[in-house]
Short mmCIF file of C-alpha atoms and ligand atoms in Angstrom, two decimals:
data_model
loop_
_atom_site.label_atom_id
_atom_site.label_comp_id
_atom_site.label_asym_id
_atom_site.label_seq_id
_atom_site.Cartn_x
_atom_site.Cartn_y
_atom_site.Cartn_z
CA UNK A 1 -7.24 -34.11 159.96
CA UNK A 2 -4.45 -33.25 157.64
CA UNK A 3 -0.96 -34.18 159.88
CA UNK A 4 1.88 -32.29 159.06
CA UNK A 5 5.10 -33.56 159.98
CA UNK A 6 3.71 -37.08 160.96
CA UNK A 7 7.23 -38.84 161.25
CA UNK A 8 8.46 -36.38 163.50
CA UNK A 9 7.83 -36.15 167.67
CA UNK A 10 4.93 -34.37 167.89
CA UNK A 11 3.61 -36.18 164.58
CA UNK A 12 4.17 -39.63 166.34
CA UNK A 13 2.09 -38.29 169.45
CA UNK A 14 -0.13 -36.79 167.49
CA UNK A 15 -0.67 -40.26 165.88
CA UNK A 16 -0.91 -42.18 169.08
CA UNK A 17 -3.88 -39.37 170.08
CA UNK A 18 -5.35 -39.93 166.59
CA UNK A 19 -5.89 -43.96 167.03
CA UNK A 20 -6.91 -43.64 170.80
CA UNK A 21 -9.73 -41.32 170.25
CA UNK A 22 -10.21 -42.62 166.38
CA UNK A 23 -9.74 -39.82 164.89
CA UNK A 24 -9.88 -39.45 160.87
CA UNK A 25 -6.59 -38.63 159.17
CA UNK A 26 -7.22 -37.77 155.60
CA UNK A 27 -3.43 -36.33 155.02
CA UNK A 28 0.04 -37.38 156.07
CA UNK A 29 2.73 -35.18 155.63
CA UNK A 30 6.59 -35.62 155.74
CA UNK A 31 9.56 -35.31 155.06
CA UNK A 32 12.60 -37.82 154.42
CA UNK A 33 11.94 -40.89 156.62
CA UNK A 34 9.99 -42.79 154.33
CA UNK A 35 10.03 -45.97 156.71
CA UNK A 36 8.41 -44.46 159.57
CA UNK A 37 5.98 -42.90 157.23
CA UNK A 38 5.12 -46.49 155.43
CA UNK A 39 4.26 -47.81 158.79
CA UNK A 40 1.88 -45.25 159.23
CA UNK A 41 0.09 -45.25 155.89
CA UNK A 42 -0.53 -48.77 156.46
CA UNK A 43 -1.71 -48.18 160.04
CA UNK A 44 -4.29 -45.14 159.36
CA UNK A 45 -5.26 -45.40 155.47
CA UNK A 46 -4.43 -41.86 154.55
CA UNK A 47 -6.21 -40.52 151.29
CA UNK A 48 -3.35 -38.80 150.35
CA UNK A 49 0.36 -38.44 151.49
CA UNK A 50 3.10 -35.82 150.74
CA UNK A 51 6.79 -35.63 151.36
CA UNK A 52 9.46 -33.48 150.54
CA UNK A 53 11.34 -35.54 147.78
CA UNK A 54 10.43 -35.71 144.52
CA UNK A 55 13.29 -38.33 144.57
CA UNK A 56 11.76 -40.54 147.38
CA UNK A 57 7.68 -40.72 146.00
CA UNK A 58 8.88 -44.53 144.53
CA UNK A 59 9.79 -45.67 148.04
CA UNK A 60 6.37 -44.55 149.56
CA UNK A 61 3.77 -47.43 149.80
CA UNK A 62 0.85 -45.63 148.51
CA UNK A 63 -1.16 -44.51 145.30
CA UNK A 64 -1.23 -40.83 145.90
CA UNK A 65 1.84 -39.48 146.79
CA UNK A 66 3.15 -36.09 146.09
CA UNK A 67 6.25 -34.17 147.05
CA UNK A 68 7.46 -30.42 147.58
CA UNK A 69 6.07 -27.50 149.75
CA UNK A 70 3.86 -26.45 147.00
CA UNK A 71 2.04 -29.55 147.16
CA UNK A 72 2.04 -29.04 151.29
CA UNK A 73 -0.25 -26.16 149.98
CA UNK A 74 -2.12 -27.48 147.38
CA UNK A 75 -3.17 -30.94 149.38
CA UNK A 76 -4.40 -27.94 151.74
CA UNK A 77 -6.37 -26.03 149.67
CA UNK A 78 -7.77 -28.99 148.81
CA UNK A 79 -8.68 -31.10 151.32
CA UNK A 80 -11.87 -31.48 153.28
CA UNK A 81 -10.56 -31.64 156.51
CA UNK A 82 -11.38 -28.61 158.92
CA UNK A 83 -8.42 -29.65 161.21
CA UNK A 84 -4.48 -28.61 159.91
CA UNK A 85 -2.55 -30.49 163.12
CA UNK A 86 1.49 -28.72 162.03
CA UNK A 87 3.93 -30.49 163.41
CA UNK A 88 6.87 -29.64 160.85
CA UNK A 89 9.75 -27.73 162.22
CA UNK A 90 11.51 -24.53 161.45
CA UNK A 91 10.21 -21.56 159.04
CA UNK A 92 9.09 -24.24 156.54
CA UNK A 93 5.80 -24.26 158.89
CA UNK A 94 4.97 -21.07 158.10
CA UNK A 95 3.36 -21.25 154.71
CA UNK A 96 1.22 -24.03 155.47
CA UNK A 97 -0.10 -22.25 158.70
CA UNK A 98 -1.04 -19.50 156.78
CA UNK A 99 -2.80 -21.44 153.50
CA UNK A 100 -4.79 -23.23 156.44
CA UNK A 101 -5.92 -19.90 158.17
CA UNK A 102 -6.62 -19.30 154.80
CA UNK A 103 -8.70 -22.09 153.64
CA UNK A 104 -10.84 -21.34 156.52
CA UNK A 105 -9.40 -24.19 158.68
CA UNK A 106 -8.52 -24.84 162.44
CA UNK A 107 -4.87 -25.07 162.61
CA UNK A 108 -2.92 -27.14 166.42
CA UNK A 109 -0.50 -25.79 166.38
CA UNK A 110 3.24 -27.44 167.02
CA UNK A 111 5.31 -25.42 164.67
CA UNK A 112 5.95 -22.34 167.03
CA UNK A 113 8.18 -20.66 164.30
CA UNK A 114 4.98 -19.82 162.94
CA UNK A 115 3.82 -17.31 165.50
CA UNK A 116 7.38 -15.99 166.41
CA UNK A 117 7.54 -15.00 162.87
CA UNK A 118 4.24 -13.98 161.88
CA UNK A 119 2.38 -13.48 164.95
CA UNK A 120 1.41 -10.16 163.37
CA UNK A 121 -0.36 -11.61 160.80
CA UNK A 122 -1.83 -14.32 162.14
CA UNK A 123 -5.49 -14.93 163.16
CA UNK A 124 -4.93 -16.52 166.29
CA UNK A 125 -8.28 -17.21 166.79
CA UNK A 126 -8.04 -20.42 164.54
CA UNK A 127 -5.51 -21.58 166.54
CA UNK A 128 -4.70 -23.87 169.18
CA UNK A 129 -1.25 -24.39 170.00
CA UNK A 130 0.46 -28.07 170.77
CA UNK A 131 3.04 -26.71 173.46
CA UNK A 132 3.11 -27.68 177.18
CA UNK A 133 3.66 -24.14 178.69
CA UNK A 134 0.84 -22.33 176.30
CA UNK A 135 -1.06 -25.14 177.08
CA UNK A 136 -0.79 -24.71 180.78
CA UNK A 137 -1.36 -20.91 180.47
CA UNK A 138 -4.92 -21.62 178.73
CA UNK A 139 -5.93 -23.91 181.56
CA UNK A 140 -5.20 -21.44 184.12
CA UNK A 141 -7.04 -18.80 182.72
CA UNK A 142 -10.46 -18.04 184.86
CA UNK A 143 -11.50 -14.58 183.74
CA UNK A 144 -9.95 -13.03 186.86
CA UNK A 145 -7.95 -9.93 185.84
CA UNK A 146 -3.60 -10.79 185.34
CA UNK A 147 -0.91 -9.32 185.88
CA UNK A 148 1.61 -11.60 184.60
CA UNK A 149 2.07 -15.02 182.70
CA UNK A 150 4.83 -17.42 183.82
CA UNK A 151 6.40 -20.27 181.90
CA UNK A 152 9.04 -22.98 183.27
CA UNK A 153 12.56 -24.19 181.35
CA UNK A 154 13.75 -27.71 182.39
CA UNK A 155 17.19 -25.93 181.42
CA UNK A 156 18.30 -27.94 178.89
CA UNK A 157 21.03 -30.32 178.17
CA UNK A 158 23.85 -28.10 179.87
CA UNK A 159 22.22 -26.95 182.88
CA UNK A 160 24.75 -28.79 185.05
CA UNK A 161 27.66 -28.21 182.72
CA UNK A 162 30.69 -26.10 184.61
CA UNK A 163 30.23 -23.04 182.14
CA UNK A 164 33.81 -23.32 180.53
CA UNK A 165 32.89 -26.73 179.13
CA UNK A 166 30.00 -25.70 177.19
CA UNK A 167 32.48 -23.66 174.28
CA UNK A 168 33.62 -27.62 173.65
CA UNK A 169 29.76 -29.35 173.36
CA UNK A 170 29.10 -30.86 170.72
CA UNK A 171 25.29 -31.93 168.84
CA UNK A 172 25.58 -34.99 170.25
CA UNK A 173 25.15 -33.50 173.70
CA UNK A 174 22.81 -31.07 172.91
CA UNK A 175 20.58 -33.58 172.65
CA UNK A 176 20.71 -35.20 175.65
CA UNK A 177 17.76 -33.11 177.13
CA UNK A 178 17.16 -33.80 180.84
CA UNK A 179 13.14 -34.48 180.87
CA UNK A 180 12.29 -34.42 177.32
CA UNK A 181 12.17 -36.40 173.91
CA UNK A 182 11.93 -33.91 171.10
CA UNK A 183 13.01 -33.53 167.77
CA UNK A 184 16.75 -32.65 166.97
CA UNK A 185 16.28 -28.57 166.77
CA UNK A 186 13.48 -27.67 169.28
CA UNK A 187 16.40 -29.92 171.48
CA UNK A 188 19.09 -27.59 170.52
CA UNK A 189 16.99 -24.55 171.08
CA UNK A 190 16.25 -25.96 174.62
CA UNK A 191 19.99 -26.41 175.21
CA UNK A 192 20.61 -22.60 174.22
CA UNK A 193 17.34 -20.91 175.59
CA UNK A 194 16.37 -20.01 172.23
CA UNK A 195 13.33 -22.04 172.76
CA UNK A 196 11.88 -20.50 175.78
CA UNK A 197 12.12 -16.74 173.90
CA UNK A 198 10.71 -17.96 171.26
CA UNK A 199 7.62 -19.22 173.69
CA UNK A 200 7.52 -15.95 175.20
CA UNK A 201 6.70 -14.75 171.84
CA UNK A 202 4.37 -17.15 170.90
CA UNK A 203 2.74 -16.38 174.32
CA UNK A 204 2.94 -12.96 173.77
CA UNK A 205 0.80 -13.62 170.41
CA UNK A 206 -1.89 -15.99 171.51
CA UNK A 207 -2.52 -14.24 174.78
CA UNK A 208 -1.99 -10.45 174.14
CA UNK A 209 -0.43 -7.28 175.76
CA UNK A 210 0.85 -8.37 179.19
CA UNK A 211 3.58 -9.06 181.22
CA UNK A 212 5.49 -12.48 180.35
CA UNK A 213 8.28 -14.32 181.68
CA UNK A 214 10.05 -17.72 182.37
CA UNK A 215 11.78 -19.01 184.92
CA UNK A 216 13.97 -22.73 185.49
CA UNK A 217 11.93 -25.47 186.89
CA UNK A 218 14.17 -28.89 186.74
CA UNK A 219 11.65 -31.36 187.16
CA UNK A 220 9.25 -29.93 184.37
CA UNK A 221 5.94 -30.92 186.27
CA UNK A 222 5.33 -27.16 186.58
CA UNK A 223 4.71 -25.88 183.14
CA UNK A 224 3.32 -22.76 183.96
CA UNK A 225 1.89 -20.02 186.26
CA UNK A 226 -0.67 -17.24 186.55
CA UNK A 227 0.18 -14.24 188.66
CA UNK A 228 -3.60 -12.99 189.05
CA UNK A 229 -3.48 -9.02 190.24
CA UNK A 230 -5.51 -10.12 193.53
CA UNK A 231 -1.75 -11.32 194.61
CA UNK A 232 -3.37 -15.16 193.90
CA UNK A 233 -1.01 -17.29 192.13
CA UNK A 234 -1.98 -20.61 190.44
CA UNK A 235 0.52 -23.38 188.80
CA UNK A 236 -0.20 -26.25 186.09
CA UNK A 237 1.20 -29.23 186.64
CA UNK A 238 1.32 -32.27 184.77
CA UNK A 239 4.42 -35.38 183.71
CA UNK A 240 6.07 -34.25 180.63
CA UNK A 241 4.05 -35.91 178.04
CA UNK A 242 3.12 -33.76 174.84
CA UNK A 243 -0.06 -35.91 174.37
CA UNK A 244 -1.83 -33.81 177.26
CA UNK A 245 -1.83 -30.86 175.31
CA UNK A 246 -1.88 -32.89 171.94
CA UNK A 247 -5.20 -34.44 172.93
CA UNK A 248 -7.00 -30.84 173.68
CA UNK A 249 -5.73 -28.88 170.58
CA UNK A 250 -7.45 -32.42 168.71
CA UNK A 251 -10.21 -32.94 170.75
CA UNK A 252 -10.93 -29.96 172.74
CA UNK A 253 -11.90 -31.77 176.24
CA UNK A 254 -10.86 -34.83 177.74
CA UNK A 255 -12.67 -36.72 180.67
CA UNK A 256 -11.11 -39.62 180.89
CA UNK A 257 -7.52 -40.56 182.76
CA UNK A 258 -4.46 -39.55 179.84
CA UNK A 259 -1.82 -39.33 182.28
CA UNK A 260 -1.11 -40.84 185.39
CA UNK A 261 -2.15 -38.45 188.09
CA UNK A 262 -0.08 -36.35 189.64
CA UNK A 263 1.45 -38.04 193.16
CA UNK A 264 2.29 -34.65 195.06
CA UNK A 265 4.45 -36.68 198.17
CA UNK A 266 6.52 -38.58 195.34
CA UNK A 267 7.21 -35.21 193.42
CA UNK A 268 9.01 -34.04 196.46
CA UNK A 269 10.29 -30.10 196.45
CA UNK A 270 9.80 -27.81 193.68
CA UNK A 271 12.74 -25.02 193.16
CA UNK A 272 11.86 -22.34 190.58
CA UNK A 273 15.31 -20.37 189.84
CA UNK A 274 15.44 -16.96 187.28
CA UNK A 275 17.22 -17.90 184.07
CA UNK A 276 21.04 -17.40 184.31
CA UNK A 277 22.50 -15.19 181.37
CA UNK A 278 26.04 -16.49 181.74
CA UNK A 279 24.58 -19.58 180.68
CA UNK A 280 22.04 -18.69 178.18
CA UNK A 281 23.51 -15.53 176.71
CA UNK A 282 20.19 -14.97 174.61
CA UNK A 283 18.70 -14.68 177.64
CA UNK A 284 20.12 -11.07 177.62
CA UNK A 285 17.31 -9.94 174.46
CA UNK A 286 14.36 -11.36 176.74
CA UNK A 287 12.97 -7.62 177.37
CA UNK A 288 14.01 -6.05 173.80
CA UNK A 289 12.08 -9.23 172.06
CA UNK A 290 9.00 -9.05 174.21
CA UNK A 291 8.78 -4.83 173.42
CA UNK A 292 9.38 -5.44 169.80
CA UNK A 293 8.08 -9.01 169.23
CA UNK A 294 7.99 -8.31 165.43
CA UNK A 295 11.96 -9.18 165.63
CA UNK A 296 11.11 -12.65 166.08
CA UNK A 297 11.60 -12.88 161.93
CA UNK A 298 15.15 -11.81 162.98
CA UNK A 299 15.43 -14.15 165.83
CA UNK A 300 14.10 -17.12 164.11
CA UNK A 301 16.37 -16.70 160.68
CA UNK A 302 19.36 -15.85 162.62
CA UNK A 303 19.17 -19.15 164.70
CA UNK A 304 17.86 -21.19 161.98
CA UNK A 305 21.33 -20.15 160.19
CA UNK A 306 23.00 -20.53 163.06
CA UNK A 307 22.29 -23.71 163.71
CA UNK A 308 22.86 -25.14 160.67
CA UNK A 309 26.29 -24.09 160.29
CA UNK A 310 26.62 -25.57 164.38
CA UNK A 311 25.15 -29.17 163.05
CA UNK A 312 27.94 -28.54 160.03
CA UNK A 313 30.34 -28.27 162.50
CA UNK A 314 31.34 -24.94 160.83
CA UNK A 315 30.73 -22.96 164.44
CA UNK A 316 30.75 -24.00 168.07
CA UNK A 317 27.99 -24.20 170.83
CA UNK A 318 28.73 -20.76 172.24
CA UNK A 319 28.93 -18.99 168.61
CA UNK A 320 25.36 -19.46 167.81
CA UNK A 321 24.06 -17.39 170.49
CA UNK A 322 26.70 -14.83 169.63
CA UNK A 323 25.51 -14.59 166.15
CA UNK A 324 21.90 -14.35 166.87
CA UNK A 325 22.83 -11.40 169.15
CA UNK A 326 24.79 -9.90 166.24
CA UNK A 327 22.03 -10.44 163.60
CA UNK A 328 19.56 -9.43 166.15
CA UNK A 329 21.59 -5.99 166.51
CA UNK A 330 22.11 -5.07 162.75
CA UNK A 331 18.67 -5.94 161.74
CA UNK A 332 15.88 -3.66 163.09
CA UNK A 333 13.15 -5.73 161.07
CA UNK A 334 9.78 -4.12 161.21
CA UNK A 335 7.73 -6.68 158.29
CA UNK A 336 4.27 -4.56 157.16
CA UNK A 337 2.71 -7.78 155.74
CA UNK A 338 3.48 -11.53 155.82
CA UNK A 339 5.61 -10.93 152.14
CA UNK A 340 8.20 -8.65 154.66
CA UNK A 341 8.32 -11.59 157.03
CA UNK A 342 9.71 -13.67 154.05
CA UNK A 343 12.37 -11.12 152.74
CA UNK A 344 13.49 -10.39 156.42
CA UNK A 345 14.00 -14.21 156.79
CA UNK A 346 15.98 -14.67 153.31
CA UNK A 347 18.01 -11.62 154.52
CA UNK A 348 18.54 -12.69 157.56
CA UNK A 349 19.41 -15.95 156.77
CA UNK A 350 21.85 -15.52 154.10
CA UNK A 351 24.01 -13.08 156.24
CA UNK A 352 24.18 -15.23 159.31
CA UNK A 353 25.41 -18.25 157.09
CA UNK A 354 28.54 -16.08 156.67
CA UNK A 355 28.74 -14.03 159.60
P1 NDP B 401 10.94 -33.33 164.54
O1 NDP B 401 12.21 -32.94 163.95
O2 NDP B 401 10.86 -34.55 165.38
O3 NDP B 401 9.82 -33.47 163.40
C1 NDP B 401 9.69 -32.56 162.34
C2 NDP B 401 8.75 -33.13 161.30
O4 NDP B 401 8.68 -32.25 160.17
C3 NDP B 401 9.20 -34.49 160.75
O5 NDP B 401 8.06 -35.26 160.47
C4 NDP B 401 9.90 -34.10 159.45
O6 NDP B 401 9.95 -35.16 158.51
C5 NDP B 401 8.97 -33.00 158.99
N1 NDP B 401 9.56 -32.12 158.00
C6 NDP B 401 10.70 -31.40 158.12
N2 NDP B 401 10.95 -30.72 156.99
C7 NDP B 401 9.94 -31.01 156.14
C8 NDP B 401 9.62 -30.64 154.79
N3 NDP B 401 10.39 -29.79 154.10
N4 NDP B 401 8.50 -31.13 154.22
C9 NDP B 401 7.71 -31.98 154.90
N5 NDP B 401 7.96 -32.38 156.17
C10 NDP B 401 9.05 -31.90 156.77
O7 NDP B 401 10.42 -32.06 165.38
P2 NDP B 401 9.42 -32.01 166.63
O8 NDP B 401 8.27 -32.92 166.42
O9 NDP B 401 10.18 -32.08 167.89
O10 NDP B 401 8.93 -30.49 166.54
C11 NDP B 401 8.02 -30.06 165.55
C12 NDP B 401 7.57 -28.64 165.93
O11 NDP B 401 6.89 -28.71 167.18
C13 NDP B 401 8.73 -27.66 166.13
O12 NDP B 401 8.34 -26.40 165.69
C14 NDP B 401 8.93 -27.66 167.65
O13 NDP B 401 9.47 -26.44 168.11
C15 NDP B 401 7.51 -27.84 168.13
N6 NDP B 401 7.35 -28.44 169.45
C16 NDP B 401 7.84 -29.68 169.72
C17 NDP B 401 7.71 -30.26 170.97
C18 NDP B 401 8.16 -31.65 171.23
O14 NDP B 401 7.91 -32.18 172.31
N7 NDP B 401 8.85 -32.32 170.30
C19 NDP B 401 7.06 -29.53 172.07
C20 NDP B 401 6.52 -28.26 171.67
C21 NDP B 401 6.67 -27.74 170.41
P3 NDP B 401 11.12 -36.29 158.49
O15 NDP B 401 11.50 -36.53 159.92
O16 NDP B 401 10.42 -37.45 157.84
O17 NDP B 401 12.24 -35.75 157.68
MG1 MG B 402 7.30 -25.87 175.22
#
């Protein structure tokens, strides 16, 4: 496999699938922590590595080492592996999920910013996505007719939080997510609901047409549900551990025990609770995103932006949802081809850096 974003938390777990099951990785890509990544070239014997700093190649402890998203695409082009496994974060993922489509490959699929911006022009049918909730939504489906999808939200870091305090939070609590370890923006996105939109979307594009929604579950052992039009409903449950879902995108099938089993007594009650939208103000564009999912371009760029100016300290918690739901006004994006998804995002982008 080629293994983008190998340093990061998915890439780790990815990793720890790879050696269990002895997988081949041919490719490791990443981007500035050059330690992490020299532990793993000298664990799994990569043919060729790529990072995102021409500046750092020197530091990197093998012979064929490249840097820049060009070379992302190039090394993909390229390569003989059939499996793309994207773990890299953010809009950046979107280029090299398309050049693997491309190139004919299979792409697991981490990097949901993919689908929420291109869904339109993806083939989903070369992909399988590396996400706990989509995950649990593919093994519920039997064939029976649906009449509506259900994913969970832990809630995020603030879910306890007396709602005055949460103008004051700073990145350093964002990240102090209840029932996962994650990277430091799928953490944020968690914190501000961004992230469970954004799966609606990326639900929305692997499964189809339908009726989607999400509701709080503060354990996370429910990851998601199937509302079958018989008036059945069935529920996935599994510990929080991305390598479930990690080892099926990579492997298709495992029959052997991954996680510890599921001890029903021990798990106690189970609450589900709708999503509150004086705490998660984004919460509010839930039905205008999943009628016009193409506005994930607008979504996406406006958080990405927003975000960065919140980890600059330029804006506070509160103010990124605000000027998501400002971008997410002014722009009615409607891309025609992956090139429009692109200009949306630079547009986008630029105007909510100084919004
Ligand atoms: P991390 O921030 O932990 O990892 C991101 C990875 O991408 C790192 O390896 C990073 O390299 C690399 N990267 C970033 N920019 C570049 C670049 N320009 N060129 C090359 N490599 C780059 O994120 P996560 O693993 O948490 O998330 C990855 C994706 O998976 C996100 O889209 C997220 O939404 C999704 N996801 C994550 C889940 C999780 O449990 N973590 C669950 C479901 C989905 P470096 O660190 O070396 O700079
Ligand atoms: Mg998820």
């Amino acid at each position: 496999m080629i293994l983008l974003g190998s340093t990061g938390s998915i890439g780790q777990n990815a990793l720890a699938i790879a050696q269990r099951y002895d997988l081949n990785v041919e490719v490791l890509v990443a981007g500035t922590r050059i330690d992490i990544l020299n532990a793993q070239i000298a664990q799994f014997h990569p043919k060729q590595v790529v990072i995102a700093n021409a500046s750092d190649i020197h530091k990197v402890n093998h012979p064929h080492v490249r840097a820049g998203s060009a070379a992302i695409i190039d090394t993909i082009e390229h390569s003989g592996s059939s499996l793309v496994v994207n773990a890299m974060v953010g809009f950046a993922g979107l280029a090299p999920t398309m050049a693997a489509i491309n190139a004919g490959k299979k792409v697991a699929l981490a990097n949901k910013e993919s689908l929420v911006v291109g869904g339109a022009f993806v083939n989903t049918s070369r992909i399988v996505p590396i996400d706990s909730e989509h995950f649990g939504l593919w093994y519920l489906q039997n064939g029976r007719a649906i009449r509506r999808m259900i994913i969970t939200a832990s809630g995020g870091a603030f879910r306890d939080w007396p709602l005055e305090a949460m103008v004051n939070a700073t990145l350093a609590d964002t990240q102090k997510h209840p029932n996962w370890s994650m990277g430091q923006k799928i953490t944020i996105d968690s914190a501000t609901m961004m992230n469970k939109l954004f799966e609606l979307l990326e639900a929305r594009w692997l499964f189809g047409e339908g009726e989607y929604d999400a509701l709080i579950e503060r354990k996370s052992l429910v990851h998601a549900l199937v509302d079958f039009v018989d008036g059945s409903m069935t529920a996935h449950l599994a510990h929080a551990n991305m390598q479930l879902p990690i080892a099926y995108a990579l492997r298709g099938r495992v029959d052997e025990p991954l996680l510890p089993a599921m001890d029903l007594v021990a798990m106690g009650a189970l609450e589900f609770a709708p999503i509150d939208v004086a705490r998660y103000p984004l919460w509010e564009l839930k039905e205008d995103v999943l009628r016009h999912p193409h506005k994930g371009v607008v979504l996406n760029a406006a958080n990405e932006a927003a975000i960065k100016r919140f980890i600059a300290g330029e804006i506070g918690f509160m103010d990124m949802a605000n000027k998501v739901k400002i971008a997410y006004e002014r722009f009615d994006a409607r891309p025609r081809s992956i090139d429009e998804v692109y200009a949306w995002h630079e547009e986008v982008y630029q105007t909510v850096l100084t919004l």
